[in-house]
Amino acid sequence: MSSNEHPNSTDERIAPQSPRSAGEPPAAKPACRLWAAGAACAAVLALGLGLFAIASALAPSPEDAPTAPLEAGQGEQEGGAQDSAGEAADEGTEASQQSSGADAASTGNETPGSGDTSSGSAQSPSSPAAGVGSPSKPEEQPSHSKPATVTVTISIDASRAGSGYEHASLGSRSLSLPAGSTAYDALVACGASIGGNSTYVSSINGLAEKQCGALSGWMYSVDGVFPQVSCGKFQLEDGAQLVWAYSLDMGDDLS
C-alpha cells in the first residue's frame, strides 16, 4: 500500500461521486420538472377552453341566420302544390257530401216494413221499375210458316169421251205432297200414265187430245177454277181439290 493512500478513503474508480450543489437535496430537480410540465398543460387547456367559449359566443344562432332566397319558380311550384292539395280536399269533401246525400235519399225512399233488402225484394236503382218508363215490347205476331207437306185431292174424269174410254178415268183420291208441289206433280204422283210434259199434257191413261174431235183434249181445274197458267207452274195449297177432265169443246162443255 502506498503511503499517500488513506485507509478510510473511497476509491474513485469503484464509486465515483457526482458533484452536488450546496444545500440541494438529490431528488429536488426531478420533482420541480414534473410540477412545471403539469402547470404548462393546465395553462394550455385553460386557454383552449377560453377560446372555445369566445367562439361559441360570437357564432350566429340558426334563428338569426338569413333565409336564403328561393330559387326562381320554387315559390310558384309550392303555391301550385298547395292549390292542388286544396282542390283535392274540396273534391273529396264534395264527393263525401254527394255520397251522404245519396245514402240519405236511398234511406228516405225505402218503404217502411219492406224487410231486408238483401232478400231480393228491393229493385236495383239502375233498373227501372216495372211498367214505369220502360218501353213495352211489341207483341210477337204468330208465324204463318208453310207446312212441310200439303194434302190435296185429285180425280181424273174421261166420261165425256164416251164408251170404250172408261179406263182413262180415275176416282177421287187424297195425296200428301211436299209443300210447293204443282198440279203436274199431283198428276204424276197419282200413278197415271202421262203424255207430254209439265207445260202441256197431251194424254192421260191412253186417251189423247183430238182423239174424240178436233177440239178435244185435257184440262185441269183447282177448286172449280181453271187456272190460266201451265200445270207445271201452278202450286197447290193444302186442301186443294184438283180435277183433270177430258173436254170435247175446248172446255166449254165442262161445268
PDB file of C-alpha atoms in Angstrom:
ATOM      1  CA  MET A   1       0.000   0.000   0.000  1.00  0.00           C
ATOM      2  CA  SER A   2       1.162   3.476  -0.824  1.00  0.00           C
ATOM      3  CA  SER A   3       1.911   5.886   1.896  1.00  0.00           C
ATOM      4  CA  ASN A   4      -0.339   8.519   0.298  1.00  0.00           C
ATOM      5  CA  GLU A   5      -3.498   6.418   0.452  1.00  0.00           C
ATOM      6  CA  HIS A   6      -5.763   6.807   3.423  1.00  0.00           C
ATOM      7  CA  PRO A   7      -7.254   3.633   4.808  1.00  0.00           C
ATOM      8  CA  ASN A   8     -10.797   5.170   5.149  1.00  0.00           C
ATOM      9  CA  SER A   9     -10.940   6.942   1.762  1.00  0.00           C
ATOM     10  CA  THR A  10     -13.154   5.597  -1.081  1.00  0.00           C
ATOM     11  CA  ASP A  11     -11.683   4.565  -4.328  1.00  0.00           C
ATOM     12  CA  GLU A  12     -12.981   6.876  -7.025  1.00  0.00           C
ATOM     13  CA  ARG A  13     -12.605   4.156  -9.641  1.00  0.00           C
ATOM     14  CA  ILE A  14     -15.096   1.989  -7.858  1.00  0.00           C
ATOM     15  CA  ALA A  15     -17.830   4.543  -6.848  1.00  0.00           C
ATOM     16  CA  PRO A  16     -17.171   7.947  -8.250  1.00  0.00           C
ATOM     17  CA  GLN A  17     -19.028  10.725  -6.524  1.00  0.00           C
ATOM     18  CA  SER A  18     -21.007  13.272  -8.650  1.00  0.00           C
ATOM     19  CA  PRO A  19     -20.686  16.854  -7.614  1.00  0.00           C
ATOM     20  CA  ARG A  20     -23.684  18.315  -5.783  1.00  0.00           C
ATOM     21  CA  SER A  21     -24.683  21.853  -5.255  1.00  0.00           C
ATOM     22  CA  ALA A  22     -24.505  23.179  -1.801  1.00  0.00           C
ATOM     23  CA  GLY A  23     -27.780  22.846   0.142  1.00  0.00           C
ATOM     24  CA  GLU A  24     -29.771  20.973  -2.704  1.00  0.00           C
ATOM     25  CA  PRO A  25     -31.122  17.528  -1.914  1.00  0.00           C
ATOM     26  CA  PRO A  26     -30.582  14.790  -4.553  1.00  0.00           C
ATOM     27  CA  ALA A  27     -34.380  14.399  -5.663  1.00  0.00           C
ATOM     28  CA  ALA A  28     -35.263  18.082  -5.863  1.00  0.00           C
ATOM     29  CA  LYS A  29     -34.682  18.615  -9.600  1.00  0.00           C
ATOM     30  CA  PRO A  30     -36.965  15.799 -10.952  1.00  0.00           C
ATOM     31  CA  ALA A  31     -39.906  16.940  -8.805  1.00  0.00           C
ATOM     32  CA  CYS A  32     -39.660  20.534  -9.996  1.00  0.00           C
ATOM     33  CA  ARG A  33     -39.635  19.445 -13.586  1.00  0.00           C
ATOM     34  CA  LEU A  34     -42.839  17.381 -13.220  1.00  0.00           C
ATOM     35  CA  TRP A  35     -44.624  20.227 -11.491  1.00  0.00           C
ATOM     36  CA  ALA A  36     -43.602  22.684 -14.227  1.00  0.00           C
ATOM     37  CA  ALA A  37     -44.851  20.336 -17.004  1.00  0.00           C
ATOM     38  CA  GLY A  38     -48.229  19.887 -15.303  1.00  0.00           C
ATOM     39  CA  ALA A  39     -48.671  23.603 -14.857  1.00  0.00           C
ATOM     40  CA  ALA A  40     -47.917  24.197 -18.552  1.00  0.00           C
ATOM     41  CA  CYS A  41     -50.551  21.608 -19.630  1.00  0.00           C
ATOM     42  CA  ALA A  42     -53.172  23.157 -17.361  1.00  0.00           C
ATOM     43  CA  ALA A  43     -52.434  26.571 -18.800  1.00  0.00           C
ATOM     44  CA  VAL A  44     -52.807  25.307 -22.393  1.00  0.00           C
ATOM     45  CA  LEU A  45     -56.109  23.555 -21.519  1.00  0.00           C
ATOM     46  CA  ALA A  46     -57.472  26.670 -19.880  1.00  0.00           C
ATOM     47  CA  LEU A  47     -56.519  28.750 -22.895  1.00  0.00           C
ATOM     48  CA  GLY A  48     -58.270  26.286 -25.256  1.00  0.00           C
ATOM     49  CA  LEU A  49     -61.469  26.321 -23.207  1.00  0.00           C
ATOM     50  CA  GLY A  50     -61.452  30.083 -23.171  1.00  0.00           C
ATOM     51  CA  LEU A  51     -61.050  30.327 -26.939  1.00  0.00           C
ATOM     52  CA  PHE A  52     -63.907  27.780 -27.466  1.00  0.00           C
ATOM     53  CA  ALA A  53     -66.216  29.777 -25.206  1.00  0.00           C
ATOM     54  CA  ILE A  54     -65.414  33.033 -27.065  1.00  0.00           C
ATOM     55  CA  ALA A  55     -66.028  31.376 -30.477  1.00  0.00           C
ATOM     56  CA  SER A  56     -69.372  29.938 -29.319  1.00  0.00           C
ATOM     57  CA  ALA A  57     -70.490  33.344 -28.067  1.00  0.00           C
ATOM     58  CA  LEU A  58     -69.565  35.078 -31.327  1.00  0.00           C
ATOM     59  CA  ALA A  59     -71.095  32.416 -33.663  1.00  0.00           C
ATOM     60  CA  PRO A  60     -74.616  33.413 -35.015  1.00  0.00           C
ATOM     61  CA  SER A  61     -77.569  31.261 -33.913  1.00  0.00           C
ATOM     62  CA  PRO A  62     -79.624  29.313 -36.524  1.00  0.00           C
ATOM     63  CA  GLU A  63     -82.639  31.539 -35.837  1.00  0.00           C
ATOM     64  CA  ASP A  64     -80.668  34.678 -36.680  1.00  0.00           C
ATOM     65  CA  ALA A  65     -79.237  33.186 -39.898  1.00  0.00           C
ATOM     66  CA  PRO A  66     -80.610  34.954 -43.009  1.00  0.00           C
ATOM     67  CA  THR A  67     -83.052  32.954 -45.050  1.00  0.00           C
ATOM     68  CA  ALA A  68     -81.675  32.007 -48.447  1.00  0.00           C
ATOM     69  CA  PRO A  69     -83.775  33.393 -51.302  1.00  0.00           C
ATOM     70  CA  LEU A  70     -85.970  30.850 -53.076  1.00  0.00           C
ATOM     71  CA  GLU A  71     -84.859  29.794 -56.467  1.00  0.00           C
ATOM     72  CA  ALA A  72     -86.800  31.034 -59.455  1.00  0.00           C
ATOM     73  CA  GLY A  73     -90.050  29.099 -59.851  1.00  0.00           C
ATOM     74  CA  GLN A  74     -89.751  27.287 -56.485  1.00  0.00           C
ATOM     75  CA  GLY A  75     -92.324  29.534 -54.817  1.00  0.00           C
ATOM     76  CA  GLU A  76     -94.715  29.092 -57.717  1.00  0.00           C
ATOM     77  CA  GLN A  77     -94.347  25.319 -57.556  1.00  0.00           C
ATOM     78  CA  GLU A  78     -95.018  25.279 -53.819  1.00  0.00           C
ATOM     79  CA  GLY A  79     -98.040  27.562 -54.311  1.00  0.00           C
ATOM     80  CA  GLY A  80     -99.320  25.314 -57.111  1.00  0.00           C
ATOM     81  CA  ALA A  81     -98.856  22.233 -54.929  1.00  0.00           C
ATOM     82  CA  GLN A  82    -100.810  23.903 -52.125  1.00  0.00           C
ATOM     83  CA  ASP A  83    -103.589  24.878 -54.564  1.00  0.00           C
ATOM     84  CA  SER A  84    -103.728  21.321 -55.920  1.00  0.00           C
ATOM     85  CA  ALA A  85    -103.899  19.941 -52.383  1.00  0.00           C
ATOM     86  CA  GLY A  86    -106.717  22.394 -51.587  1.00  0.00           C
ATOM     87  CA  GLU A  87    -108.663  21.405 -54.729  1.00  0.00           C
ATOM     88  CA  ALA A  88    -108.232  17.708 -53.944  1.00  0.00           C
ATOM     89  CA  ALA A  89    -109.522  18.341 -50.428  1.00  0.00           C
ATOM     90  CA  ASP A  90    -112.535  20.268 -51.840  1.00  0.00           C
ATOM     91  CA  GLU A  91    -113.305  17.464 -54.299  1.00  0.00           C
ATOM     92  CA  GLY A  92    -113.083  14.882 -51.528  1.00  0.00           C
ATOM     93  CA  THR A  93    -115.472  16.971 -49.417  1.00  0.00           C
ATOM     94  CA  GLU A  94    -117.951  17.308 -52.326  1.00  0.00           C
ATOM     95  CA  ALA A  95    -117.764  13.554 -53.057  1.00  0.00           C
ATOM     96  CA  SER A  96    -118.380  12.791 -49.389  1.00  0.00           C
ATOM     97  CA  GLN A  97    -121.366  15.166 -49.333  1.00  0.00           C
ATOM     98  CA  GLN A  98    -122.803  13.639 -52.512  1.00  0.00           C
ATOM     99  CA  SER A  99    -122.348  10.130 -51.116  1.00  0.00           C
ATOM    100  CA  SER A 100    -124.045  11.170 -47.893  1.00  0.00           C
ATOM    101  CA  GLY A 101    -126.914  12.748 -49.864  1.00  0.00           C
ATOM    102  CA  ALA A 102    -127.312   9.612 -51.997  1.00  0.00           C
ATOM    103  CA  ASP A 103    -127.392   7.429 -48.885  1.00  0.00           C
ATOM    104  CA  ALA A 104    -129.948   9.727 -47.290  1.00  0.00           C
ATOM    105  CA  ALA A 105    -132.111   9.688 -50.436  1.00  0.00           C
ATOM    106  CA  SER A 106    -131.861   5.904 -50.623  1.00  0.00           C
ATOM    107  CA  THR A 107    -132.836   5.635 -46.976  1.00  0.00           C
ATOM    108  CA  GLY A 108    -135.764   8.032 -47.464  1.00  0.00           C
ATOM    109  CA  ASN A 109    -137.090   6.108 -50.495  1.00  0.00           C
ATOM    110  CA  GLU A 110    -137.268   2.820 -48.641  1.00  0.00           C
ATOM    111  CA  THR A 111    -140.756   1.744 -47.746  1.00  0.00           C
ATOM    112  CA  PRO A 112    -141.202   1.030 -44.029  1.00  0.00           C
ATOM    113  CA  GLY A 113    -141.595  -2.629 -43.266  1.00  0.00           C
ATOM    114  CA  SER A 114    -140.150  -3.702 -46.601  1.00  0.00           C
ATOM    115  CA  GLY A 115    -137.773  -6.032 -44.814  1.00  0.00           C
ATOM    116  CA  ASP A 116    -134.182  -6.888 -45.603  1.00  0.00           C
ATOM    117  CA  THR A 117    -133.152  -5.519 -48.980  1.00  0.00           C
ATOM    118  CA  SER A 118    -130.675  -8.375 -49.388  1.00  0.00           C
ATOM    119  CA  SER A 119    -133.582 -10.786 -49.833  1.00  0.00           C
ATOM    120  CA  GLY A 120    -134.018  -9.533 -53.400  1.00  0.00           C
ATOM    121  CA  SER A 121    -137.378  -7.812 -52.890  1.00  0.00           C
ATOM    122  CA  ALA A 122    -135.928  -4.343 -53.436  1.00  0.00           C
ATOM    123  CA  GLN A 123    -135.329  -3.239 -57.012  1.00  0.00           C
ATOM    124  CA  SER A 124    -131.906  -2.221 -58.170  1.00  0.00           C
ATOM    125  CA  PRO A 125    -131.519   1.564 -58.604  1.00  0.00           C
ATOM    126  CA  SER A 126    -130.117   1.028 -62.083  1.00  0.00           C
ATOM    127  CA  SER A 127    -133.126  -0.963 -63.308  1.00  0.00           C
ATOM    128  CA  PRO A 128    -136.407   0.932 -63.908  1.00  0.00           C
ATOM    129  CA  ALA A 129    -139.488  -0.167 -62.056  1.00  0.00           C
ATOM    130  CA  ALA A 130    -141.784  -2.482 -63.910  1.00  0.00           C
ATOM    131  CA  GLY A 131    -144.277  -0.535 -66.002  1.00  0.00           C
ATOM    132  CA  VAL A 132    -142.688   2.863 -65.249  1.00  0.00           C
ATOM    133  CA  GLY A 133    -140.877   4.446 -68.161  1.00  0.00           C
ATOM    134  CA  SER A 134    -139.862   1.072 -69.631  1.00  0.00           C
ATOM    135  CA  PRO A 135    -140.662   0.652 -73.329  1.00  0.00           C
ATOM    136  CA  SER A 136    -143.149  -2.093 -73.980  1.00  0.00           C
ATOM    137  CA  LYS A 137    -142.057  -4.856 -76.281  1.00  0.00           C
ATOM    138  CA  PRO A 138    -144.086  -5.241 -79.458  1.00  0.00           C
ATOM    139  CA  GLU A 139    -146.356  -8.208 -79.408  1.00  0.00           C
ATOM    140  CA  GLU A 140    -144.980 -11.091 -81.339  1.00  0.00           C
ATOM    141  CA  GLN A 141    -147.071 -11.904 -84.326  1.00  0.00           C
ATOM    142  CA  PRO A 142    -147.889 -15.563 -84.796  1.00  0.00           C
ATOM    143  CA  SER A 143    -145.803 -17.053 -87.516  1.00  0.00           C
ATOM    144  CA  HIS A 144    -147.628 -18.423 -90.516  1.00  0.00           C
ATOM    145  CA  SER A 145    -144.965 -20.733 -91.778  1.00  0.00           C
ATOM    146  CA  LYS A 146    -145.926 -23.010 -94.566  1.00  0.00           C
ATOM    147  CA  PRO A 147    -146.309 -26.670 -93.666  1.00  0.00           C
ATOM    148  CA  ALA A 148    -143.700 -29.110 -94.845  1.00  0.00           C
ATOM    149  CA  THR A 149    -146.366 -31.055 -96.782  1.00  0.00           C
ATOM    150  CA  VAL A 150    -149.745 -30.369 -98.317  1.00  0.00           C
ATOM    151  CA  THR A 151    -152.695 -32.708 -98.650  1.00  0.00           C
ATOM    152  CA  VAL A 152    -154.701 -32.462-101.881  1.00  0.00           C
ATOM    153  CA  THR A 153    -157.493 -34.397-103.522  1.00  0.00           C
ATOM    154  CA  ILE A 154    -157.145 -35.418-107.211  1.00  0.00           C
ATOM    155  CA  SER A 155    -159.558 -37.023-109.687  1.00  0.00           C
ATOM    156  CA  ILE A 156    -159.422 -37.821-113.449  1.00  0.00           C
ATOM    157  CA  ASP A 157    -162.673 -37.587-115.449  1.00  0.00           C
ATOM    158  CA  ALA A 158    -162.830 -39.078-119.010  1.00  0.00           C
ATOM    159  CA  SER A 159    -166.587 -39.629-119.072  1.00  0.00           C
ATOM    160  CA  ARG A 160    -167.182 -37.199-121.982  1.00  0.00           C
ATOM    161  CA  ALA A 161    -165.064 -39.320-124.302  1.00  0.00           C
ATOM    162  CA  GLY A 162    -167.847 -41.913-124.444  1.00  0.00           C
ATOM    163  CA  SER A 163    -167.835 -45.660-124.152  1.00  0.00           C
ATOM    164  CA  GLY A 164    -164.598 -47.501-124.543  1.00  0.00           C
ATOM    165  CA  TYR A 165    -162.591 -44.881-122.637  1.00  0.00           C
ATOM    166  CA  GLU A 166    -163.738 -45.578-119.107  1.00  0.00           C
ATOM    167  CA  HIS A 167    -160.260 -46.918-118.240  1.00  0.00           C
ATOM    168  CA  ALA A 168    -158.848 -43.404-118.561  1.00  0.00           C
ATOM    169  CA  SER A 169    -160.885 -42.153-115.607  1.00  0.00           C
ATOM    170  CA  LEU A 170    -159.647 -42.253-112.006  1.00  0.00           C
ATOM    171  CA  GLY A 171    -161.791 -41.829-108.962  1.00  0.00           C
ATOM    172  CA  SER A 172    -161.061 -39.198-106.288  1.00  0.00           C
ATOM    173  CA  ARG A 173    -158.096 -39.887-104.025  1.00  0.00           C
ATOM    174  CA  SER A 174    -156.084 -37.988-101.423  1.00  0.00           C
ATOM    175  CA  LEU A 175    -152.401 -37.292-101.845  1.00  0.00           C
ATOM    176  CA  SER A 176    -149.791 -35.983 -99.404  1.00  0.00           C
ATOM    177  CA  LEU A 177    -147.248 -33.960-101.345  1.00  0.00           C
ATOM    178  CA  PRO A 178    -144.274 -31.781-100.442  1.00  0.00           C
ATOM    179  CA  ALA A 179    -145.141 -28.123 -99.978  1.00  0.00           C
ATOM    180  CA  GLY A 180    -144.844 -26.248-103.280  1.00  0.00           C
ATOM    181  CA  SER A 181    -145.964 -29.178-105.431  1.00  0.00           C
ATOM    182  CA  THR A 182    -147.730 -28.293-108.670  1.00  0.00           C
ATOM    183  CA  ALA A 183    -150.802 -29.657-110.482  1.00  0.00           C
ATOM    184  CA  TYR A 184    -148.473 -31.616-112.739  1.00  0.00           C
ATOM    185  CA  ASP A 185    -146.675 -33.128-109.710  1.00  0.00           C
ATOM    186  CA  ALA A 186    -150.000 -34.341-108.313  1.00  0.00           C
ATOM    187  CA  LEU A 187    -150.924 -35.946-111.668  1.00  0.00           C
ATOM    188  CA  VAL A 188    -147.621 -37.815-111.720  1.00  0.00           C
ATOM    189  CA  ALA A 189    -147.996 -38.841-108.040  1.00  0.00           C
ATOM    190  CA  CYS A 190    -151.412 -40.469-108.606  1.00  0.00           C
ATOM    191  CA  GLY A 191    -149.797 -43.090-110.888  1.00  0.00           C
ATOM    192  CA  ALA A 192    -151.451 -42.180-114.187  1.00  0.00           C
ATOM    193  CA  SER A 193    -149.629 -42.655-117.480  1.00  0.00           C
ATOM    194  CA  ILE A 194    -148.934 -39.254-118.951  1.00  0.00           C
ATOM    195  CA  GLY A 195    -148.050 -37.989-122.418  1.00  0.00           C
ATOM    196  CA  GLY A 196    -146.479 -34.598-122.892  1.00  0.00           C
ATOM    197  CA  ASN A 197    -144.724 -32.562-120.161  1.00  0.00           C
ATOM    198  CA  SER A 198    -145.304 -30.061-117.356  1.00  0.00           C
ATOM    199  CA  THR A 199    -146.056 -27.330-119.874  1.00  0.00           C
ATOM    200  CA  TYR A 200    -148.769 -29.216-121.748  1.00  0.00           C
ATOM    201  CA  VAL A 201    -150.315 -32.650-121.034  1.00  0.00           C
ATOM    202  CA  SER A 202    -151.314 -34.307-124.314  1.00  0.00           C
ATOM    203  CA  SER A 203    -152.665 -37.666-122.998  1.00  0.00           C
ATOM    204  CA  ILE A 204    -153.678 -39.409-119.763  1.00  0.00           C
ATOM    205  CA  ASN A 205    -154.046 -43.201-119.423  1.00  0.00           C
ATOM    206  CA  GLY A 206    -154.062 -43.699-123.219  1.00  0.00           C
ATOM    207  CA  LEU A 207    -156.695 -41.051-124.048  1.00  0.00           C
ATOM    208  CA  ALA A 208    -155.021 -38.339-126.138  1.00  0.00           C
ATOM    209  CA  GLU A 209    -156.008 -34.902-127.398  1.00  0.00           C
ATOM    210  CA  LYS A 210    -158.083 -34.684-130.647  1.00  0.00           C
ATOM    211  CA  GLN A 211    -158.872 -38.372-130.316  1.00  0.00           C
ATOM    212  CA  CYS A 212    -162.563 -37.514-129.931  1.00  0.00           C
ATOM    213  CA  GLY A 213    -162.706 -34.441-132.133  1.00  0.00           C
ATOM    214  CA  ALA A 214    -160.568 -31.542-133.293  1.00  0.00           C
ATOM    215  CA  LEU A 215    -161.302 -29.524-130.117  1.00  0.00           C
ATOM    216  CA  SER A 216    -160.909 -32.381-127.652  1.00  0.00           C
ATOM    217  CA  GLY A 217    -158.170 -32.507-125.025  1.00  0.00           C
ATOM    218  CA  TRP A 218    -157.303 -32.457-121.334  1.00  0.00           C
ATOM    219  CA  MET A 219    -157.801 -29.502-118.953  1.00  0.00           C
ATOM    220  CA  TYR A 220    -157.370 -29.071-115.186  1.00  0.00           C
ATOM    221  CA  SER A 221    -159.224 -27.080-112.555  1.00  0.00           C
ATOM    222  CA  VAL A 222    -158.448 -26.252-108.897  1.00  0.00           C
ATOM    223  CA  ASP A 223    -161.396 -25.738-106.563  1.00  0.00           C
ATOM    224  CA  GLY A 224    -163.670 -25.294-109.615  1.00  0.00           C
ATOM    225  CA  VAL A 225    -161.452 -22.639-111.290  1.00  0.00           C
ATOM    226  CA  PHE A 226    -159.439 -23.166-114.491  1.00  0.00           C
ATOM    227  CA  PRO A 227    -156.055 -21.502-113.999  1.00  0.00           C
ATOM    228  CA  GLN A 228    -154.587 -19.538-116.908  1.00  0.00           C
ATOM    229  CA  VAL A 229    -151.051 -20.944-116.397  1.00  0.00           C
ATOM    230  CA  SER A 230    -149.486 -24.252-117.277  1.00  0.00           C
ATOM    231  CA  CYS A 231    -149.922 -27.116-114.817  1.00  0.00           C
ATOM    232  CA  GLY A 232    -146.199 -27.131-114.075  1.00  0.00           C
ATOM    233  CA  LYS A 233    -146.348 -23.558-112.635  1.00  0.00           C
ATOM    234  CA  PHE A 234    -149.472 -23.728-110.504  1.00  0.00           C
ATOM    235  CA  GLN A 235    -148.588 -24.613-106.880  1.00  0.00           C
ATOM    236  CA  LEU A 236    -151.220 -26.386-104.838  1.00  0.00           C
ATOM    237  CA  GLU A 237    -152.279 -25.247-101.377  1.00  0.00           C
ATOM    238  CA  ASP A 238    -153.163 -27.578 -98.559  1.00  0.00           C
ATOM    239  CA  GLY A 239    -156.702 -28.996 -99.021  1.00  0.00           C
ATOM    240  CA  ALA A 240    -156.925 -28.123-102.732  1.00  0.00           C
ATOM    241  CA  GLN A 241    -159.411 -30.015-104.982  1.00  0.00           C
ATOM    242  CA  LEU A 242    -157.657 -30.882-108.299  1.00  0.00           C
ATOM    243  CA  VAL A 243    -159.645 -32.280-111.249  1.00  0.00           C
ATOM    244  CA  TRP A 244    -158.250 -33.360-114.633  1.00  0.00           C
ATOM    245  CA  ALA A 245    -161.112 -33.588-117.148  1.00  0.00           C
ATOM    246  CA  TYR A 246    -161.315 -34.515-120.843  1.00  0.00           C
ATOM    247  CA  SER A 247    -163.154 -31.868-122.876  1.00  0.00           C
ATOM    248  CA  LEU A 248    -164.687 -32.186-126.354  1.00  0.00           C
ATOM    249  CA  ASP A 249    -165.055 -28.441-126.963  1.00  0.00           C
ATOM    250  CA  MET A 250    -162.034 -26.585-125.546  1.00  0.00           C
ATOM    251  CA  GLY A 251    -163.558 -26.627-122.042  1.00  0.00           C
ATOM    252  CA  ASP A 252    -166.929 -25.153-122.962  1.00  0.00           C
ATOM    253  CA  ASP A 253    -168.604 -28.461-122.134  1.00  0.00           C
ATOM    254  CA  LEU A 254    -167.106 -28.581-118.679  1.00  0.00           C
ATOM    255  CA  SER A 255    -169.330 -27.320-115.947  1.00  0.00           C
TER     256      SER A 255
END
